């Protein structure tokens, strides 16, 4: 906000040693992921975990540039860390050009320019490193942790080196300031100093189209996959585990991958990457995970004005999934309490400010939040897509419709939700609950189901029956069938009361890395296509598209799902506006 483009300091903060237990990560790194400023430094102090620091910067999308003749990332007092920086630039003009290009591309991340300590002051680095190691051992013995650790270590290092570390510190700061001034002067001569500035990552003026509003869960996803190359004797037997509903009481070699996730966030991310103006409304905790989610959305250039922070110790949602050697989900634990704290007022504010053309709400939010979404969408003429999320939560929308029906606020609640996107288990539960609640009355006869099944022999009869049961309440349903593709029901163009059922044939992935985000990616891709073709949504929010058009949209959306399956990310970072057009 101060308009500073180039900033000189001694060293950046980083990931502290033992961060896997303490989550102690300096705020510098998160801020660099969302603030376009060049930080000229001597790397990071070796009291930190330097490999994890570089990994964290990469996760935040922050380029790390080794400045000078060496590509090695400096370790503050030492020119050497044994770690290679991703970039190497030798002149201030080259760094300035990088910053100018960053600004021209509209990127909102910072850049770390790592300058090694001058040679004449690096001679004492061996003694200083020995003093650091001794100070680290002393801090562990005394139990010095948290915010007290860094001041304690630096004080001890100064004492153990007789002040040599302090003199080296002063020298490297002066050297960093010299390099920073050269970069700033070059940037100014290019007319780029104002371009690389700390303006907000999102400006309402940058998008003039009506946004796609996505309401629900944003979370941190922890995805674990058992190593497919381990011996057959030690591999997890997924089927047996699911039957016994318990995990074998042992550990398994594999990989663990952490990313930003959550159903609504995944959907919004996929739609955004595919070119839609997607805006997320979600609750985050005031914790490191919440900071990471917001920073990642900012890095992507998404509008984060409607993220809510309930406070009161609320934790950012976490989804922890275990996948077997073949990539299929074995079990998962979801800490989602915070999603129920998303306030109806926050949703009302988003509708009032954005006037969206379409809205997607997932079942993680509370029933009052769903009621507010449906009523606000009806008032503004927005198309509503409901993502059922899970079997226990999928009936939340039915409870919301029942409340609205009993309040007599709307004469016909079947006009409130224009599309739902369940899997077959969620479809089954929603069909049962709709009958139990009296929201639908007629069950299709066995003869009707059998007749339709003749034309769709690959569809299970229960899917056909449940689609027909819910059709009076939800006019368009896209059922995610995994390896079997998708089933679709929508009104006949000639008679809106007559349903037409189709089976969308599946696409096959070239490999399976992670199946968690495939369904969310599919929904995001459907929404992106509806959003970019405004003629498909009528003024009252209802869908205005022929069955063939819907089938094409779903078929194309499957490509986003396949890309997610082939990636360790829940939403593939390879998605782009042209991704659905490829053969």
PDB file of C-alpha atoms in Angstrom, residues 29-214:
ATOM      1  CA  UNK A  29       6.771 -15.884   3.435  1.00  0.00           C
ATOM      2  CA  UNK A  30       2.988 -15.624   3.278  1.00  0.00           C
ATOM      3  CA  UNK A  31       3.160 -11.884   2.685  1.00  0.00           C
ATOM      4  CA  UNK A  32       5.619 -12.386  -0.166  1.00  0.00           C
ATOM      5  CA  UNK A  33       3.041 -14.627  -1.837  1.00  0.00           C
ATOM      6  CA  UNK A  34       0.505 -11.797  -2.042  1.00  0.00           C
ATOM      7  CA  UNK A  35       2.503  -8.546  -2.150  1.00  0.00           C
ATOM      8  CA  UNK A  36       4.377  -7.466  -5.309  1.00  0.00           C
ATOM      9  CA  UNK A  37       7.613  -6.226  -3.742  1.00  0.00           C
ATOM     10  CA  UNK A  38      11.214  -7.252  -4.398  1.00  0.00           C
ATOM     11  CA  UNK A  39      12.993  -8.144  -1.152  1.00  0.00           C
ATOM     12  CA  UNK A  40      16.774  -7.894  -1.483  1.00  0.00           C
ATOM     13  CA  UNK A  41      18.406  -9.973   1.251  1.00  0.00           C
ATOM     14  CA  UNK A  42      21.320 -12.272   2.071  1.00  0.00           C
ATOM     15  CA  UNK A  43      19.044 -15.303   2.000  1.00  0.00           C
ATOM     16  CA  UNK A  44      17.848 -16.704   5.311  1.00  0.00           C
ATOM     17  CA  UNK A  45      19.761 -17.464   8.486  1.00  0.00           C
ATOM     18  CA  UNK A  46      20.904 -21.043   8.937  1.00  0.00           C
ATOM     19  CA  UNK A  47      19.030 -21.155  12.262  1.00  0.00           C
ATOM     20  CA  UNK A  48      16.026 -21.749  10.001  1.00  0.00           C
ATOM     21  CA  UNK A  49      15.137 -24.805   7.936  1.00  0.00           C
ATOM     22  CA  UNK A  50      16.435 -23.575   4.575  1.00  0.00           C
ATOM     23  CA  UNK A  51      15.157 -26.436   2.350  1.00  0.00           C
ATOM     24  CA  UNK A  52      11.634 -26.062   3.761  1.00  0.00           C
ATOM     25  CA  UNK A  53      11.876 -22.267   3.414  1.00  0.00           C
ATOM     26  CA  UNK A  54      12.597 -22.579  -0.312  1.00  0.00           C
ATOM     27  CA  UNK A  55       9.806 -25.143  -0.696  1.00  0.00           C
ATOM     28  CA  UNK A  56       7.352 -22.827   1.081  1.00  0.00           C
ATOM     29  CA  UNK A  57       8.325 -19.902  -1.147  1.00  0.00           C
ATOM     30  CA  UNK A  58       7.758 -22.104  -4.198  1.00  0.00           C
ATOM     31  CA  UNK A  59       4.314 -23.063  -2.864  1.00  0.00           C
ATOM     32  CA  UNK A  60       3.493 -19.366  -2.464  1.00  0.00           C
ATOM     33  CA  UNK A  61       4.545 -18.710  -6.073  1.00  0.00           C
ATOM     34  CA  UNK A  62       7.484 -16.514  -5.058  1.00  0.00           C
ATOM     35  CA  UNK A  63      10.488 -16.526  -7.448  1.00  0.00           C
ATOM     36  CA  UNK A  64      13.815 -16.817  -5.612  1.00  0.00           C
ATOM     37  CA  UNK A  65      16.709 -15.232  -7.524  1.00  0.00           C
ATOM     38  CA  UNK A  66      20.369 -15.847  -6.700  1.00  0.00           C
ATOM     39  CA  UNK A  67      22.109 -12.562  -7.533  1.00  0.00           C
ATOM     40  CA  UNK A  68      25.679 -12.654  -8.835  1.00  0.00           C
ATOM     41  CA  UNK A  69      27.930 -15.316 -10.292  1.00  0.00           C
ATOM     42  CA  UNK A  70      26.649 -18.269  -8.250  1.00  0.00           C
ATOM     43  CA  UNK A  71      23.256 -19.963  -8.445  1.00  0.00           C
ATOM     44  CA  UNK A  72      23.557 -21.123  -4.826  1.00  0.00           C
ATOM     45  CA  UNK A  73      21.073 -19.745  -2.304  1.00  0.00           C
ATOM     46  CA  UNK A  74      23.103 -17.867   0.367  1.00  0.00           C
ATOM     47  CA  UNK A  75      22.729 -18.682   4.056  1.00  0.00           C
ATOM     48  CA  UNK A  76      23.025 -15.156   5.472  1.00  0.00           C
ATOM     49  CA  UNK A  77      26.475 -15.234   7.140  1.00  0.00           C
ATOM     50  CA  UNK A  78      27.692 -17.781   4.592  1.00  0.00           C
ATOM     51  CA  UNK A  79      27.775 -17.612   0.823  1.00  0.00           C
ATOM     52  CA  UNK A  80      26.979 -21.313   0.723  1.00  0.00           C
ATOM     53  CA  UNK A  81      23.949 -23.347   1.762  1.00  0.00           C
ATOM     54  CA  UNK A  82      24.258 -26.302  -0.580  1.00  0.00           C
ATOM     55  CA  UNK A  83      20.871 -25.369  -2.070  1.00  0.00           C
ATOM     56  CA  UNK A  84      20.318 -24.112  -5.606  1.00  0.00           C
ATOM     57  CA  UNK A  85      18.049 -21.130  -6.199  1.00  0.00           C
ATOM     58  CA  UNK A  86      15.488 -21.575  -9.015  1.00  0.00           C
ATOM     59  CA  UNK A  87      16.728 -18.393 -10.744  1.00  0.00           C
ATOM     60  CA  UNK A  88      20.162 -16.792 -11.265  1.00  0.00           C
ATOM     61  CA  UNK A  89      20.596 -13.207 -12.484  1.00  0.00           C
ATOM     62  CA  UNK A  90      23.891 -11.358 -12.553  1.00  0.00           C
ATOM     63  CA  UNK A  91      22.944  -7.717 -13.108  1.00  0.00           C
ATOM     64  CA  UNK A  92      20.537  -5.248 -11.513  1.00  0.00           C
ATOM     65  CA  UNK A  93      19.053  -4.507 -14.949  1.00  0.00           C
ATOM     66  CA  UNK A  94      18.026  -8.159 -15.323  1.00  0.00           C
ATOM     67  CA  UNK A  95      16.260  -8.170 -11.954  1.00  0.00           C
ATOM     68  CA  UNK A  96      14.496  -4.914 -12.841  1.00  0.00           C
ATOM     69  CA  UNK A  97      13.284  -6.446 -16.103  1.00  0.00           C
ATOM     70  CA  UNK A  98      11.911  -9.425 -14.167  1.00  0.00           C
ATOM     71  CA  UNK A  99       9.992  -7.095 -11.854  1.00  0.00           C
ATOM     72  CA  UNK A 100       8.667  -5.063 -14.770  1.00  0.00           C
ATOM     73  CA  UNK A 101       7.468  -8.231 -16.521  1.00  0.00           C
ATOM     74  CA  UNK A 102       5.800  -9.369 -13.292  1.00  0.00           C
ATOM     75  CA  UNK A 103       3.871  -6.105 -13.192  1.00  0.00           C
ATOM     76  CA  UNK A 104       2.899  -6.228 -16.878  1.00  0.00           C
ATOM     77  CA  UNK A 105       1.481  -9.721 -16.390  1.00  0.00           C
ATOM     78  CA  UNK A 106      -0.559  -8.528 -13.411  1.00  0.00           C
ATOM     79  CA  UNK A 107       1.123 -10.988 -11.039  1.00  0.00           C
ATOM     80  CA  UNK A 108       0.677 -10.152  -7.371  1.00  0.00           C
ATOM     81  CA  UNK A 109       3.528 -12.111  -5.794  1.00  0.00           C
ATOM     82  CA  UNK A 110       6.796 -10.786  -4.445  1.00  0.00           C
ATOM     83  CA  UNK A 111      10.324 -11.706  -5.520  1.00  0.00           C
ATOM     84  CA  UNK A 112      13.252 -12.699  -3.284  1.00  0.00           C
ATOM     85  CA  UNK A 113      16.630 -11.446  -4.529  1.00  0.00           C
ATOM     86  CA  UNK A 114      19.286 -13.338  -2.567  1.00  0.00           C
ATOM     87  CA  UNK A 115      22.673 -11.577  -2.475  1.00  0.00           C
ATOM     88  CA  UNK A 116      25.642 -13.434  -0.943  1.00  0.00           C
ATOM     89  CA  UNK A 117      27.583 -11.710   1.815  1.00  0.00           C
ATOM     90  CA  UNK A 118      30.715  -9.940   0.451  1.00  0.00           C
ATOM     91  CA  UNK A 119      33.767 -12.195   0.243  1.00  0.00           C
ATOM     92  CA  UNK A 120      35.817 -10.194   2.749  1.00  0.00           C
ATOM     93  CA  UNK A 121      33.144 -10.637   5.420  1.00  0.00           C
ATOM     94  CA  UNK A 122      32.410 -14.285   4.593  1.00  0.00           C
ATOM     95  CA  UNK A 123      35.731 -15.475   6.025  1.00  0.00           C
ATOM     96  CA  UNK A 124      34.267 -15.645   9.515  1.00  0.00           C
ATOM     97  CA  UNK A 125      31.337 -17.765   8.314  1.00  0.00           C
ATOM     98  CA  UNK A 126      32.784 -21.065   9.583  1.00  0.00           C
ATOM     99  CA  UNK A 127      33.185 -19.707  13.113  1.00  0.00           C
ATOM    100  CA  UNK A 128      29.737 -18.132  12.966  1.00  0.00           C
ATOM    101  CA  UNK A 129      28.108 -21.368  11.741  1.00  0.00           C
ATOM    102  CA  UNK A 130      29.764 -23.266  14.592  1.00  0.00           C
ATOM    103  CA  UNK A 131      28.402 -20.673  17.024  1.00  0.00           C
ATOM    104  CA  UNK A 132      24.928 -21.056  15.506  1.00  0.00           C
ATOM    105  CA  UNK A 133      24.981 -24.828  15.925  1.00  0.00           C
ATOM    106  CA  UNK A 134      26.101 -24.467  19.547  1.00  0.00           C
ATOM    107  CA  UNK A 135      23.363 -21.899  20.189  1.00  0.00           C
ATOM    108  CA  UNK A 136      20.764 -24.208  18.637  1.00  0.00           C
ATOM    109  CA  UNK A 137      21.805 -27.054  20.920  1.00  0.00           C
ATOM    110  CA  UNK A 138      21.638 -24.709  23.913  1.00  0.00           C
ATOM    111  CA  UNK A 139      18.150 -23.493  22.984  1.00  0.00           C
ATOM    112  CA  UNK A 140      16.919 -27.094  22.714  1.00  0.00           C
ATOM    113  CA  UNK A 141      18.415 -27.955  26.083  1.00  0.00           C
ATOM    114  CA  UNK A 142      16.799 -24.915  27.726  1.00  0.00           C
ATOM    115  CA  UNK A 143      13.465 -25.390  25.937  1.00  0.00           C
ATOM    116  CA  UNK A 144      13.503 -21.971  24.253  1.00  0.00           C
ATOM    117  CA  UNK A 145      10.723 -21.980  21.655  1.00  0.00           C
ATOM    118  CA  UNK A 146       8.351 -19.759  19.710  1.00  0.00           C
ATOM    119  CA  UNK A 147       8.928 -16.038  19.436  1.00  0.00           C
ATOM    120  CA  UNK A 148      11.705 -16.147  22.044  1.00  0.00           C
ATOM    121  CA  UNK A 149      13.863 -18.503  19.953  1.00  0.00           C
ATOM    122  CA  UNK A 150      15.265 -16.115  17.323  1.00  0.00           C
ATOM    123  CA  UNK A 151      16.295 -13.279  19.730  1.00  0.00           C
ATOM    124  CA  UNK A 152      17.895 -15.870  22.030  1.00  0.00           C
ATOM    125  CA  UNK A 153      19.866 -17.491  19.212  1.00  0.00           C
ATOM    126  CA  UNK A 154      21.104 -14.216  17.707  1.00  0.00           C
ATOM    127  CA  UNK A 155      22.206 -12.938  21.133  1.00  0.00           C
ATOM    128  CA  UNK A 156      24.112 -16.149  21.843  1.00  0.00           C
ATOM    129  CA  UNK A 157      25.775 -16.096  18.410  1.00  0.00           C
ATOM    130  CA  UNK A 158      26.980 -12.515  18.950  1.00  0.00           C
ATOM    131  CA  UNK A 159      28.384 -13.486  22.361  1.00  0.00           C
ATOM    132  CA  UNK A 160      30.090 -16.667  21.094  1.00  0.00           C
ATOM    133  CA  UNK A 161      31.725 -14.888  18.114  1.00  0.00           C
ATOM    134  CA  UNK A 162      32.917 -11.897  20.115  1.00  0.00           C
ATOM    135  CA  UNK A 163      30.813  -9.546  17.988  1.00  0.00           C
ATOM    136  CA  UNK A 164      32.076 -10.864  14.632  1.00  0.00           C
ATOM    137  CA  UNK A 165      28.564 -11.916  13.624  1.00  0.00           C
ATOM    138  CA  UNK A 166      27.259  -8.429  14.304  1.00  0.00           C
ATOM    139  CA  UNK A 167      29.924  -6.837  12.092  1.00  0.00           C
ATOM    140  CA  UNK A 168      29.157  -9.329   9.327  1.00  0.00           C
ATOM    141  CA  UNK A 169      25.450  -8.548   9.720  1.00  0.00           C
ATOM    142  CA  UNK A 170      26.030  -4.840   9.283  1.00  0.00           C
ATOM    143  CA  UNK A 171      28.228  -5.429   6.244  1.00  0.00           C
ATOM    144  CA  UNK A 172      25.694  -7.621   4.446  1.00  0.00           C
ATOM    145  CA  UNK A 173      22.854  -5.170   5.136  1.00  0.00           C
ATOM    146  CA  UNK A 174      24.905  -2.376   3.547  1.00  0.00           C
ATOM    147  CA  UNK A 175      25.677  -4.594   0.570  1.00  0.00           C
ATOM    148  CA  UNK A 176      21.999  -5.522   0.158  1.00  0.00           C
ATOM    149  CA  UNK A 177      21.023  -1.839   0.258  1.00  0.00           C
ATOM    150  CA  UNK A 178      23.589  -1.093  -2.463  1.00  0.00           C
ATOM    151  CA  UNK A 179      22.203  -3.811  -4.740  1.00  0.00           C
ATOM    152  CA  UNK A 180      18.599  -2.802  -3.981  1.00  0.00           C
ATOM    153  CA  UNK A 181      19.317   0.811  -4.944  1.00  0.00           C
ATOM    154  CA  UNK A 182      20.767  -0.352  -8.268  1.00  0.00           C
ATOM    155  CA  UNK A 183      17.680  -2.469  -8.985  1.00  0.00           C
ATOM    156  CA  UNK A 184      15.332   0.373  -8.014  1.00  0.00           C
ATOM    157  CA  UNK A 185      17.191   2.825 -10.255  1.00  0.00           C
ATOM    158  CA  UNK A 186      17.031   0.404 -13.198  1.00  0.00           C
ATOM    159  CA  UNK A 187      13.344  -0.232 -12.610  1.00  0.00           C
ATOM    160  CA  UNK A 188      12.616   3.492 -12.515  1.00  0.00           C
ATOM    161  CA  UNK A 189      14.531   4.033 -15.770  1.00  0.00           C
ATOM    162  CA  UNK A 190      12.262   1.438 -17.411  1.00  0.00           C
ATOM    163  CA  UNK A 191       9.165   3.267 -16.226  1.00  0.00           C
ATOM    164  CA  UNK A 192       8.258   0.225 -14.190  1.00  0.00           C
ATOM    165  CA  UNK A 193       8.544   1.395 -10.595  1.00  0.00           C
ATOM    166  CA  UNK A 194       4.876   2.279 -10.419  1.00  0.00           C
ATOM    167  CA  UNK A 195       3.839  -0.930 -12.143  1.00  0.00           C
ATOM    168  CA  UNK A 196       5.486  -3.150  -9.567  1.00  0.00           C
ATOM    169  CA  UNK A 197       3.579  -1.709  -6.649  1.00  0.00           C
ATOM    170  CA  UNK A 198       1.572  -3.053  -3.744  1.00  0.00           C
ATOM    171  CA  UNK A 199      -1.862  -2.345  -5.123  1.00  0.00           C
ATOM    172  CA  UNK A 200      -4.691  -4.659  -4.114  1.00  0.00           C
ATOM    173  CA  UNK A 201      -4.646  -8.002  -5.869  1.00  0.00           C
ATOM    174  CA  UNK A 202      -8.243  -7.573  -7.013  1.00  0.00           C
ATOM    175  CA  UNK A 203      -9.977  -4.530  -8.377  1.00  0.00           C
ATOM    176  CA  UNK A 204     -13.698  -4.596  -9.224  1.00  0.00           C
ATOM    177  CA  UNK A 205     -12.900  -2.601 -12.346  1.00  0.00           C
ATOM    178  CA  UNK A 206     -10.824  -5.469 -13.753  1.00  0.00           C
ATOM    179  CA  UNK A 207     -13.956  -7.558 -14.426  1.00  0.00           C
ATOM    180  CA  UNK A 208     -17.125  -6.106 -15.862  1.00  0.00           C
ATOM    181  CA  UNK A 209     -19.113  -9.329 -16.305  1.00  0.00           C
ATOM    182  CA  UNK A 210     -21.553 -10.492 -13.637  1.00  0.00           C
ATOM    183  CA  UNK A 211     -19.657 -12.865 -11.374  1.00  0.00           C
ATOM    184  CA  UNK A 212     -20.190 -16.493 -10.539  1.00  0.00           C
ATOM    185  CA  UNK A 213     -20.737 -16.714  -6.776  1.00  0.00           C
ATOM    186  CA  UNK A 214     -19.535 -19.905  -5.042  1.00  0.00           C
TER     187      UNK A 214
END
